[in-house]
Coordinates of C-alpha atoms in Angstrom, one line a residue:
M430 CA -30.7 -16.1 26.9
A431 CA -30.0 -17.2 23.3
L432 CA -26.8 -16.2 21.7
S433 CA -27.1 -14.3 18.4
P434 CA -25.6 -16.3 15.5
A435 CA -22.3 -15.3 14.1
P436 CA -22.5 -13.1 11.0
A437 CA -22.6 -15.2 7.8
P438 CA -19.5 -15.2 5.7
H439 CA -19.4 -14.2 2.0
P440 CA -21.1 -16.9 -0.1
R441 CA -17.7 -18.1 -1.2
G442 CA -16.6 -18.4 2.5
G443 CA -14.4 -15.4 3.1
L444 CA -14.8 -13.1 6.1
Y445 CA -15.5 -9.4 5.8
F446 CA -13.4 -6.6 7.3
D447 CA -15.9 -6.3 10.1
D448 CA -15.5 -10.0 11.1
F449 CA -11.8 -9.9 11.8
E450 CA -10.8 -9.5 15.5
I451 CA -7.2 -8.3 16.3
G452 CA -5.4 -11.2 18.0
R453 CA -7.5 -14.0 16.5
V454 CA -5.4 -16.9 15.2
F455 CA -6.6 -19.1 12.5
R456 CA -5.1 -22.6 12.4
H457 CA -5.8 -23.6 8.8
R458 CA -7.1 -27.0 8.0
L459 CA -5.4 -27.3 4.6
T460 CA -1.9 -28.8 4.4
R461 CA 0.3 -29.6 1.4
T462 CA 3.2 -31.9 0.8
V463 CA 5.6 -30.1 -1.6
T464 CA 7.3 -31.9 -4.5
Q465 CA 10.2 -31.4 -6.8
M466 CA 7.7 -31.0 -9.6
D467 CA 6.3 -28.0 -7.7
N468 CA 9.8 -26.6 -7.5
M469 CA 10.5 -27.2 -11.2
L470 CA 7.2 -25.8 -12.5
F471 CA 7.3 -22.7 -10.3
S472 CA 10.9 -22.0 -11.1
N473 CA 10.3 -22.4 -14.8
M474 CA 7.1 -20.4 -14.9
T475 CA 8.9 -17.5 -13.2
L476 CA 12.0 -17.8 -15.4
N477 CA 14.2 -18.5 -12.4
P478 CA 17.1 -20.7 -13.5
Q479 CA 18.7 -20.8 -10.0
P480 CA 20.3 -24.3 -9.7
L481 CA 19.7 -24.2 -5.9
H482 CA 16.1 -25.1 -6.8
I483 CA 16.3 -27.2 -10.0
D484 CA 19.7 -29.0 -10.2
A485 CA 20.1 -31.9 -7.8
H486 CA 23.7 -32.5 -8.8
F487 CA 24.7 -28.9 -8.2
C488 CA 23.0 -29.0 -4.8
A489 CA 24.7 -32.3 -3.9
T490 CA 28.2 -31.2 -4.9
E491 CA 28.3 -27.4 -4.5
T492 CA 25.9 -26.4 -1.6
E493 CA 25.7 -26.9 2.1
W494 CA 22.2 -28.2 1.7
G495 CA 23.0 -31.3 -0.3
R496 CA 19.6 -31.3 -2.1
P497 CA 17.4 -28.7 -3.8
L498 CA 15.7 -26.1 -1.7
M499 CA 12.1 -25.3 -2.4
N500 CA 11.8 -21.9 -4.2
S501 CA 11.1 -19.4 -1.4
L502 CA 8.5 -17.5 -3.5
F503 CA 6.6 -20.7 -4.0
T504 CA 6.7 -21.3 -0.3
L505 CA 5.4 -17.7 0.3
G506 CA 2.6 -18.2 -2.2
L507 CA 1.6 -21.5 -0.7
M508 CA 1.5 -20.2 2.8
I509 CA -0.8 -17.3 1.8
G510 CA -2.8 -19.6 -0.5
I511 CA -3.5 -22.0 2.4
A512 CA -5.0 -19.1 4.4
V513 CA -7.4 -17.9 1.7
N514 CA -10.3 -20.5 2.4
D515 CA -10.5 -19.5 6.0
T516 CA -10.1 -15.8 5.7
T517 CA -10.4 -13.8 2.5
L518 CA -12.2 -16.0 -0.2
G519 CA -14.4 -13.6 -2.1
T520 CA -13.8 -10.6 0.2
T521 CA -10.4 -9.3 -0.8
I522 CA -10.3 -6.3 -3.0
G523 CA -6.6 -6.7 -3.4
N524 CA -3.3 -7.2 -1.6
L525 CA -1.6 -3.9 -0.7
G526 CA 1.8 -5.4 0.3
M527 CA 3.8 -8.0 2.1
T528 CA 6.5 -7.0 4.6
E529 CA 8.9 -8.7 7.0
V530 CA 9.1 -11.8 4.8
R531 CA 11.4 -14.4 6.3
F532 CA 12.4 -17.9 5.6
P533 CA 14.1 -19.0 8.8
A534 CA 14.6 -22.7 7.9
P535 CA 14.9 -24.7 4.6
L536 CA 12.0 -26.4 3.0
Y537 CA 12.7 -29.5 0.9
E538 CA 10.8 -31.9 -1.4
G539 CA 8.6 -34.2 0.7
D540 CA 8.0 -31.7 3.5
T541 CA 4.4 -31.0 4.4
I542 CA 3.3 -27.4 5.1
S543 CA 0.7 -26.2 7.5
A544 CA -0.1 -22.6 8.3
T545 CA -1.5 -20.2 10.8
T546 CA -2.8 -16.6 10.3
E547 CA -2.9 -14.0 13.1
V548 CA -5.0 -10.8 12.7
A549 CA -2.3 -8.3 13.6
G550 CA -4.3 -5.1 13.0
K551 CA -7.1 -3.4 11.0
R552 CA -8.3 0.0 10.1
D553 CA -11.0 1.7 8.0
S554 CA -10.0 2.8 4.5
K555 CA -9.5 6.5 4.2
S556 CA -10.6 6.5 0.6
R557 CA -13.4 3.9 0.4
P558 CA -16.2 3.7 3.0
N559 CA -17.1 0.1 2.0
A560 CA -13.5 -1.2 2.7
G561 CA -10.8 -1.5 5.3
I562 CA -7.3 -2.8 5.6
V563 CA -6.5 -5.9 7.6
E564 CA -2.9 -6.8 8.5
F565 CA -2.3 -10.5 8.7
L566 CA 0.7 -12.3 10.1
H567 CA 1.1 -15.6 8.2
R568 CA 3.3 -18.4 9.4
A569 CA 4.2 -21.7 7.7
Y570 CA 5.5 -24.8 9.5
K571 CA 6.8 -28.1 8.2
Q572 CA 5.7 -31.4 9.6
D573 CA 8.0 -31.3 12.6
G574 CA 6.8 -27.9 13.7
T575 CA 9.8 -26.0 12.3
L576 CA 8.9 -22.5 11.2
V577 CA 9.9 -22.2 7.5
A578 CA 8.2 -18.9 6.4
E579 CA 6.4 -15.9 7.8
C580 CA 5.3 -12.5 6.5
R581 CA 3.0 -9.6 7.3
R582 CA 0.4 -9.0 4.6
Q583 CA -1.8 -6.0 4.2
A584 CA -5.1 -6.8 2.5
F585 CA -7.7 -4.4 1.2
M586 CA -11.0 -6.0 2.4
L587 CA -14.7 -5.5 1.7
K588 CA -16.8 -4.4 4.6
R589 CA -20.0 -6.3 5.2
P590 CA -22.8 -5.0 2.9
S591 CA -25.6 -3.1 4.6
A592 CA -28.8 -5.1 5.2

């Protein structure tokens, strides 16, 4: 007996609401080494003058960390961005929210981020028959396996178009 082929993803590569299975874990292929330039650019673009991210002397002399920490919102964005190619590219209508955001360990310049995404839940949209809501649990790790970020994200997703 021949197995039926898996449904085709969106032409850009994302999965539709119908394709997500609760409990599935994606181990994303993309990784990224973070730099102090990332930290400086992100902090400046978001008008965040926090010396904890942009002032090496301050960090060395006035913090317990001894060096700049990566901006946590950059880390959050990078973690979710890494997940897009494997999950939602072209199929997201919009993000509905992010909850339970945590940064349990510091991230520094030179660390390399990898990420996983677990499908934590899904439900049909009450207002749009062509859409549903998928809850993702994103986790980011640095090169030694230390968890550096996690969050739950609720995404408004397209359903597979009718044939």
